[in-house]
Coordinates of C-alpha atoms in Angstrom, one line a residue:
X15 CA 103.0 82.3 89.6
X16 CA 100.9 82.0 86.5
X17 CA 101.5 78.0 87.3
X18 CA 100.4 77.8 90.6
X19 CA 97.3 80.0 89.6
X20 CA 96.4 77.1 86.8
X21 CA 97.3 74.5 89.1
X22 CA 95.3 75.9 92.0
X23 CA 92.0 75.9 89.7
X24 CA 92.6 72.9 88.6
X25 CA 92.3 71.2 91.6
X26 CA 89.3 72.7 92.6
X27 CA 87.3 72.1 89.4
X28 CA 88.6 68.1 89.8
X29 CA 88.8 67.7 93.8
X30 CA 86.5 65.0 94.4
X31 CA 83.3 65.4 96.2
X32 CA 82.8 62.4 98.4
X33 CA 79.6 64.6 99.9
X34 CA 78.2 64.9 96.7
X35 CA 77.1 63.9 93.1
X36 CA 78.0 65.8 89.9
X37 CA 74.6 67.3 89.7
X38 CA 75.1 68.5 93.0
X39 CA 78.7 70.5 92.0
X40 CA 76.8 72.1 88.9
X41 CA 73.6 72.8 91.5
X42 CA 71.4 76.0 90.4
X43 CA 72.5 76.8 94.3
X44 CA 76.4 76.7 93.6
X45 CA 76.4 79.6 91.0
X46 CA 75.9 83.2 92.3
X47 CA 77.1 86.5 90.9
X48 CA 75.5 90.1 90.2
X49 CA 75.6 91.9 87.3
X50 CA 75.9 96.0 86.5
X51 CA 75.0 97.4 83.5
X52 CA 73.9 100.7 82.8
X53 CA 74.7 104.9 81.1
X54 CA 77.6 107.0 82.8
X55 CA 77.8 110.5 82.2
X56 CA 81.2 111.9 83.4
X57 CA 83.6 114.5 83.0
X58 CA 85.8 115.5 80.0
X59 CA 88.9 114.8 82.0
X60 CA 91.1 111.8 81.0
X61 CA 90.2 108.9 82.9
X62 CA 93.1 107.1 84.7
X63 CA 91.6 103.8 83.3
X64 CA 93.0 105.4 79.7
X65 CA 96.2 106.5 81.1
X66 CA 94.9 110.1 82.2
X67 CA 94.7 112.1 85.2
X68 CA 91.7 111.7 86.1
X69 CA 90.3 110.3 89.6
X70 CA 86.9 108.2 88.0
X71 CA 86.6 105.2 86.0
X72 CA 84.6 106.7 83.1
X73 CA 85.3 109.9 80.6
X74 CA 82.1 111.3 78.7
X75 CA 79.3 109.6 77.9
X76 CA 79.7 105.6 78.2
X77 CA 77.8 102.4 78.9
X78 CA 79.4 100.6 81.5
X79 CA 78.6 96.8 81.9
X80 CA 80.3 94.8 84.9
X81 CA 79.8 91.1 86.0
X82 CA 81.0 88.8 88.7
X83 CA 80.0 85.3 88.4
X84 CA 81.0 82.7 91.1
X85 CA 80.8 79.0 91.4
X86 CA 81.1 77.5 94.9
X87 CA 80.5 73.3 95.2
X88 CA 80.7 71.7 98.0
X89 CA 83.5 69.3 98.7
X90 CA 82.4 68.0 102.4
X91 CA 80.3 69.3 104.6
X92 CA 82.8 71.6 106.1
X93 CA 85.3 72.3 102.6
X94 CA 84.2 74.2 100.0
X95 CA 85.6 75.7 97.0
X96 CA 85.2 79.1 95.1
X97 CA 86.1 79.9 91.6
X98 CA 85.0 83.7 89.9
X99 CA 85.2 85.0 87.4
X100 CA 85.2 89.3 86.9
X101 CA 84.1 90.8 83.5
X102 CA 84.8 95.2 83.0
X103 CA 83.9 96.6 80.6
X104 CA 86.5 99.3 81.2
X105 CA 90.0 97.1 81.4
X106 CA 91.8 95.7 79.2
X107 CA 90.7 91.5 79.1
X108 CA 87.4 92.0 79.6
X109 CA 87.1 88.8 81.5
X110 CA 89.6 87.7 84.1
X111 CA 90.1 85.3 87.3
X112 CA 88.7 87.0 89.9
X113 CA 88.6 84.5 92.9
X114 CA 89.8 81.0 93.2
X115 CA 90.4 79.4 96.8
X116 CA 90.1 76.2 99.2
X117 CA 87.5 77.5 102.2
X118 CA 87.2 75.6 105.4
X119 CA 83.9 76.8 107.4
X120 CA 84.0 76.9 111.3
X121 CA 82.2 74.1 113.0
X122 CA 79.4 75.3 114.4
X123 CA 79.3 73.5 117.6
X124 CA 82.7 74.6 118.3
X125 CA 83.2 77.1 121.0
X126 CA 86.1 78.5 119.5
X127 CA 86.1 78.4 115.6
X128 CA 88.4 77.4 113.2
X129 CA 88.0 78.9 109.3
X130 CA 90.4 79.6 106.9
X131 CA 90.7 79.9 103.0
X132 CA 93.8 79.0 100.7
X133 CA 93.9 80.4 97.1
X134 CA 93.5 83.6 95.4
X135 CA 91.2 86.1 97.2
X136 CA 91.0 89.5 98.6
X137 CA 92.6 90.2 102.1
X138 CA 89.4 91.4 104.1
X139 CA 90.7 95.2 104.4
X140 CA 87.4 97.0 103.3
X141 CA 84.5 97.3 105.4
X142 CA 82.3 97.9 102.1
X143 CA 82.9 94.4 100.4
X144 CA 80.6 93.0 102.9
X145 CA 78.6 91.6 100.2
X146 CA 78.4 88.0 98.2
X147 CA 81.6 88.1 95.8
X148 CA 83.2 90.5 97.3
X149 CA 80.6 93.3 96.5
X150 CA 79.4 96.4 98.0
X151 CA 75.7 97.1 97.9
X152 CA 75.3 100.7 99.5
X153 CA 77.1 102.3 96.5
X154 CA 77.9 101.3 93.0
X155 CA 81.5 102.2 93.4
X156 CA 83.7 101.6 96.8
X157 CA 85.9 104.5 98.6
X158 CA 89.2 105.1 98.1
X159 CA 90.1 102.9 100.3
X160 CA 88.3 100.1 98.5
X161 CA 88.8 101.1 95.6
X162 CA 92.6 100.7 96.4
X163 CA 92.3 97.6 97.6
X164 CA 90.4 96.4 95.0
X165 CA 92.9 97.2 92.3
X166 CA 96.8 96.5 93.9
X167 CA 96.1 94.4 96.8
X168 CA 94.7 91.2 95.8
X169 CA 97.0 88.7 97.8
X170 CA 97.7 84.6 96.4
X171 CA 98.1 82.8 99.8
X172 CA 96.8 81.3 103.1
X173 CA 94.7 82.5 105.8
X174 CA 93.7 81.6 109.1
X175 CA 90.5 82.8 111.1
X176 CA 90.2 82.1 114.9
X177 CA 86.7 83.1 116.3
X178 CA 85.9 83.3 119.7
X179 CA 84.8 85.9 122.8
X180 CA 86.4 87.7 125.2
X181 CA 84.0 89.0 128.2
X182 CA 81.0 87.3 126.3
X183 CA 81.4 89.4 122.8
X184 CA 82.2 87.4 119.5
X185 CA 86.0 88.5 118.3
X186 CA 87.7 86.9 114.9
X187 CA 91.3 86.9 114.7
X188 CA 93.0 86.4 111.2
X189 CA 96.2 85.9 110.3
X190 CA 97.6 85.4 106.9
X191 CA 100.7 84.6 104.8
X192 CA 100.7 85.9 100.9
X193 CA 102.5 86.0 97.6
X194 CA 102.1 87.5 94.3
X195 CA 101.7 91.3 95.6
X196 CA 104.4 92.7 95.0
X197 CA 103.8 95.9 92.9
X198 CA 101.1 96.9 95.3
X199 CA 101.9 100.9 95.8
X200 CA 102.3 101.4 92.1
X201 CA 99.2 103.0 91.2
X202 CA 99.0 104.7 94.1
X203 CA 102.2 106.3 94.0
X204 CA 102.5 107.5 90.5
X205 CA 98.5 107.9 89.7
X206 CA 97.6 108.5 93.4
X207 CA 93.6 107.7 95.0
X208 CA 91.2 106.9 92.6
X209 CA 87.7 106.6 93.3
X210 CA 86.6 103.0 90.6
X211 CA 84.6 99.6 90.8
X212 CA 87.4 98.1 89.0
X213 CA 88.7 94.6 90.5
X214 CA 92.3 93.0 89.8
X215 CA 92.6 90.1 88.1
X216 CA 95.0 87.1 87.5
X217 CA 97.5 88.4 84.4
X218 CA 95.4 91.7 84.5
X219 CA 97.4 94.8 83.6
X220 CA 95.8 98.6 84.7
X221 CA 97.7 101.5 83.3
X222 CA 100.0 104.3 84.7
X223 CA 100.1 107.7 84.0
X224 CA 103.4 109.0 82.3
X225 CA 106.8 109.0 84.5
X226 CA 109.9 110.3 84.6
X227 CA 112.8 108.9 82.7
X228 CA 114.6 107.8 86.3
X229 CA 111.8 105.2 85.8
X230 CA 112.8 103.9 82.4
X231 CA 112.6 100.2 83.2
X232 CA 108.6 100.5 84.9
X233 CA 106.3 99.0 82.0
X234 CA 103.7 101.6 81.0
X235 CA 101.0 98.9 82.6
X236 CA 101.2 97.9 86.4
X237 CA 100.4 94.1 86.8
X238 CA 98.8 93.9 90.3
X239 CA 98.7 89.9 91.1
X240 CA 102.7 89.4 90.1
X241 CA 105.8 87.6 92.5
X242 CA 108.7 89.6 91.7
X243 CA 110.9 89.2 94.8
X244 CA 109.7 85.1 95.9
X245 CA 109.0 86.7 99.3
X246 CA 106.3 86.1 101.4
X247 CA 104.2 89.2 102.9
X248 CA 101.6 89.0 105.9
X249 CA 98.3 90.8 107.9
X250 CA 96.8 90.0 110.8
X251 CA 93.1 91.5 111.7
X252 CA 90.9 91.9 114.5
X253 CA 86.9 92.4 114.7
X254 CA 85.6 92.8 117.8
X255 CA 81.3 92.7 118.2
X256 CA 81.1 95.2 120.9
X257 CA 77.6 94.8 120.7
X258 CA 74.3 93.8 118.1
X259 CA 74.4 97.0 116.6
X260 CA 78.4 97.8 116.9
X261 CA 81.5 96.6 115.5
X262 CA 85.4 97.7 115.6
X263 CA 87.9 96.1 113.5
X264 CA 91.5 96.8 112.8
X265 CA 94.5 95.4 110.3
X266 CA 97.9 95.8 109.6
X267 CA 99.5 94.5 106.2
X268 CA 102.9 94.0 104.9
X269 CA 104.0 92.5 101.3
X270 CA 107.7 92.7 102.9
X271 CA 109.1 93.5 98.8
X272 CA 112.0 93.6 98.2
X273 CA 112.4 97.6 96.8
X274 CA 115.2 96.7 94.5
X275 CA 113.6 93.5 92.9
X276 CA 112.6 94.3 89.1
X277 CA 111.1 91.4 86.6
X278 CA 109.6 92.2 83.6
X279 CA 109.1 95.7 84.0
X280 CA 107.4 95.2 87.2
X281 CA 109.2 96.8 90.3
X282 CA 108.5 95.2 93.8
X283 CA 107.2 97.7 96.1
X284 CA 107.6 97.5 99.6
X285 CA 104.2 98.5 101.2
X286 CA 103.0 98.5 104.8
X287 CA 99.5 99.7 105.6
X288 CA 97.1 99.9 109.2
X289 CA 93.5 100.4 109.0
X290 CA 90.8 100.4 111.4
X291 CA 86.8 100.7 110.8
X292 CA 83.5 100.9 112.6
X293 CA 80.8 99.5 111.9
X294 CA 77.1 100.3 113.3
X295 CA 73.6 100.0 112.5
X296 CA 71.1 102.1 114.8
X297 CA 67.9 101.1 116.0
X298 CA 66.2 103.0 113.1
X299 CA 67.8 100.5 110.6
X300 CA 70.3 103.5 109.6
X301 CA 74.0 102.1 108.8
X302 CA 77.3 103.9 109.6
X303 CA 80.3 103.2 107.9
X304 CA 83.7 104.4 109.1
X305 CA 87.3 103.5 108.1
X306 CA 90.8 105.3 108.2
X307 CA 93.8 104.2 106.4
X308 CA 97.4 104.7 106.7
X309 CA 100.8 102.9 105.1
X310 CA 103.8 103.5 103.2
X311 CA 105.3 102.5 100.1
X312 CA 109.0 102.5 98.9
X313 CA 110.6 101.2 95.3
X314 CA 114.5 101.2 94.0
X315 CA 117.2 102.4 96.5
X316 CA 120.5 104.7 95.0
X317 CA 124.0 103.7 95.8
X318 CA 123.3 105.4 99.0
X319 CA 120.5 102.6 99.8
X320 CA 118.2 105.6 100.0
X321 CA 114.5 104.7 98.4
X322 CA 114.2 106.3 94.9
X323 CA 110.3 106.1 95.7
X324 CA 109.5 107.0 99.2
X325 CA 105.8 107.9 99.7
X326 CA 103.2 107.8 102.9
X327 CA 99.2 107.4 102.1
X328 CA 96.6 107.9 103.9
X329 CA 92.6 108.3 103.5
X330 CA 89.4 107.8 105.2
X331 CA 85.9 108.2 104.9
X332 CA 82.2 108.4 106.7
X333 CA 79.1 106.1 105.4
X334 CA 75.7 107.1 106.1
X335 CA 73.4 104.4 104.4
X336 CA 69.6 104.8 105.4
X337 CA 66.3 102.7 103.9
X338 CA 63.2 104.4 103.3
X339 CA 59.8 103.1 102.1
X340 CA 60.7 103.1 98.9
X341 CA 64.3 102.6 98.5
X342 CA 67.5 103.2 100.3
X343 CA 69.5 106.6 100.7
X344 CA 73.5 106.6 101.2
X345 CA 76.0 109.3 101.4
X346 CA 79.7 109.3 101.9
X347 CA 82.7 111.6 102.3
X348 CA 86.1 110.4 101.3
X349 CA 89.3 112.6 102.2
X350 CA 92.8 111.2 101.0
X351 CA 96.4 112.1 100.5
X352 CA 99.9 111.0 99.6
X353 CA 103.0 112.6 100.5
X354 CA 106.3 112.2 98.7
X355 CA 109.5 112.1 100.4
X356 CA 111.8 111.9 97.6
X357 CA 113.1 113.2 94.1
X358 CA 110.3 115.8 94.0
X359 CA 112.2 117.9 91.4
X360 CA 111.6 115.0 89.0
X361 CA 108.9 113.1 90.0
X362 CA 106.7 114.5 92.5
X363 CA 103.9 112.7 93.6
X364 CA 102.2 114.6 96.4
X365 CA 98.4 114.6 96.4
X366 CA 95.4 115.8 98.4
X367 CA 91.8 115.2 97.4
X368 CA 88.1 115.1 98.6
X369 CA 85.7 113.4 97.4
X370 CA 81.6 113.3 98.1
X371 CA 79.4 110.3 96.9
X372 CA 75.3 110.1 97.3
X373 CA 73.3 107.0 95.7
X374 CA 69.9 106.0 95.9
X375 CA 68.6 102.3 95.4
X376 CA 65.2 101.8 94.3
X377 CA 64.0 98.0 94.2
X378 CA 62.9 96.0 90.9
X379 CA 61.8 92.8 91.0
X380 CA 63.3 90.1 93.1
X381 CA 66.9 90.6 93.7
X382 CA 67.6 93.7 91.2
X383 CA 67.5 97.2 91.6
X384 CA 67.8 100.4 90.4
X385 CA 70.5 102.4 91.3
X386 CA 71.5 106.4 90.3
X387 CA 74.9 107.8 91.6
X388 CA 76.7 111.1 91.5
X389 CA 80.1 111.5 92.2
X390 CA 81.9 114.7 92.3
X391 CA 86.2 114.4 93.4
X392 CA 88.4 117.3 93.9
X393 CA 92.3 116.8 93.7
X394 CA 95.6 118.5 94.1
X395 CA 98.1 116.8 92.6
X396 CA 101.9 118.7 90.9
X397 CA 102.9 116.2 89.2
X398 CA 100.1 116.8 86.7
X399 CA 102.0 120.1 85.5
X400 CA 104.7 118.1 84.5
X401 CA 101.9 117.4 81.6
X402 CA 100.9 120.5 80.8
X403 CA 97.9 119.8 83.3
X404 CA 96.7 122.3 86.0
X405 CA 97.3 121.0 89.7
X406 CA 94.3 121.0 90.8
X407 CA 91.1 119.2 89.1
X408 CA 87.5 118.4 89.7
X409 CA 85.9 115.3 88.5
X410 CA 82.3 114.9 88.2
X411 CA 80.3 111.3 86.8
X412 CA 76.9 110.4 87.3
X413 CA 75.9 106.4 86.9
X414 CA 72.3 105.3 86.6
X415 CA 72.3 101.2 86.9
X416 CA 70.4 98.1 86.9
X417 CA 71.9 96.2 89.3
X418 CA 71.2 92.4 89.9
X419 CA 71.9 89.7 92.0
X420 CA 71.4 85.9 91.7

């Protein structure tokens, strides 16, 4: 895999570009990005980015500095390219591959469309990475759920966008083959939901909590882009415009691992998942937000070809984003579980957890902002007493940002 990944940005830094000169591939207008940077204050809890139990990215008092820098050159006037790069402070690397794909844009005389993308990318599972590199601008960090998807389900493959209407309303239909995602349902099995801004990269690794011996041959770090089992996964998703203001959209996603494949410390998972979202923006300007996950993970089978791992997941959560005259407000509620269906006397891995989430973004000059965040997340998770850990926990941070785009 790490082959194709070289091979696959090679090409798109050499492709030729009979539509353009070389000043117009290093353009001002091909480079884009934003950049985070700012004080956390946080709880005293081990953060799960050290190897702890805790459900936030920071531990203390920190200065967290984040970056995501893109370049996109034309190729023709429909092919384009896009190559980022993702620099965290709080992961190991620093600086990583973030995205690097082949994009065909619809034509836009077309009455049905044709788009698709070939690379290295994020399937389009979160209805908060609506902005330019994959961002989300109503919070500083993503839900659960996109925090999830953020970290273990970064996909290397193909996908295929249809767009069209049905009884005069727009509709996109995707469909999408994938590799390299095979130890998605790691993190979310042994650590559980976390609530982070942190984005997988290529040859990234993201630590696990401590497990049980049965696990001897898991590497204490989880690599989220890997191919351990040479199988190919898929999703398909649907977004229907019911209206100007209203949108439904729905997904289902399936790596297809192979649960007893094993390379290099990394176990394939096998991990299904359906979402389905809202999206609406009211007359006053106000957005809503609304998404609800569910899946399934399994890893290793005994002599019986009963999963070792057997674990169901499922979260959801409520966006209320509103702009006043000096700023913008937002509020969310995130509720998640996992529930463990196997060796619970050694290993076991049930969780339940709330989270709440208000931000408020004040504008600077231009295209950079101000933004302060609190964050409080209670959890109830066993497995921590395995650690000498109370149950339950309650984790608290509070981020004050300078956040800008360009």
């Amino acid at each position: 895999m790490r082959h194709a990944l070289s091979g696959l940005v090679v090409v798109l830094v050499i492709w030729p570009c009979p539509s353009a000169g070389a000043r117009d591939l290093f353009d001002r207008s091909t480079v884009s990005g934003v950049v985070v940077a700012g004080p956390v204050l946080a709880s005293e809890n081990a953060a799960w980015t050290s190897g702890g139990s805790g459900k936030l990215e920071h531990r203390g008092a920190e200065f967290a500095a984040d970056a995501i820098v893109a370049w996109r050159p034309d190729m023709t006037d429909r092919v384009a390219s896009h190559i980022s790069l993702a620099l965290q402070s709080s992961v190991r690397g620093v600086v990583g591959l973030d995205e690097a794909y082949v994009r065909l844009r619809r034509d836009p005389g077309a009455s049905i469309g044709v788009s698709a993308r070939a690379g290295l990318f994020f399937p389009p599972a979160s209805l908060e990475h609506d902005g330019a590199e994959w961002t989300t601008h109503y919070t500083l960090t993503p839900s659960a759920i996109g925090s999830w998807i953020a970290e273990e389900v970064k996909v290397l493959g193909a996908e295929l966008t249809v767009h069209t209407a049905i009884a005069e309303r727009p509709v996109n239909m995707t469909v999408a083959a994938f590799g390299a995602n095979d130890t998605a349902g790691a993190l979310l099995t042994f650590r559980g939901w976390a609530l982070h801004d942190i984005r997988a990269t290529a040859g990234q690794t993201l630590p696990l909590p401590p497990v049980t011996p049965v696990f001897f041959e898991q590497a204490v770090r989880t690599r989220p882009v890997v191919e351990v089992d040479r199988r190919i996964g898929g999703y398909g998703r649907v977004e229907v415009a019911m209206s100007d203001a209203l949108s439904l959209s729905g997904m289902v996603y399936a790596n297809r691992g192979d649960p007893t494949a094993l390379r290099n410390g990394q176990y394939a998972w096998q991990t299904r998942f359906a979402t389905v979202g809202a999206s609406l923006r009211t007359s006053g300007d106000t957005t809503i937000l609304a998404q609800v996950m569910v899946g399934n993970s399994i890893m290793g089978l005994d002599p019986a070809r009963r999963a070792v791992t057997d674990v169901s997941f499922s979260s959801g959560y409520v966006l209320i984003s509103k702009p006043l005259r000096t700023g913008s407000l937002t509020g969310r509620i995130d509720l998640f579980k996992v529930d463990d269906r196997s060796l619970l006397d050694l290993e076991n891995n049930r969780e339940r957890g709330a989270a709440a989430t208000g931000a408020w973004a004040k504008p600077l000059a231009g295209a950079t902002e101000l933004v302060t965040e609190v964050q409080a997340v209670w959890s109830d998770r066993p497995a921590r007493a395995r650690i000498g850990l109370r149950a339950e926990q309650v984790d608290v941070q509070t981020r004050i940002a300078v956040r800008a785009r360009f």
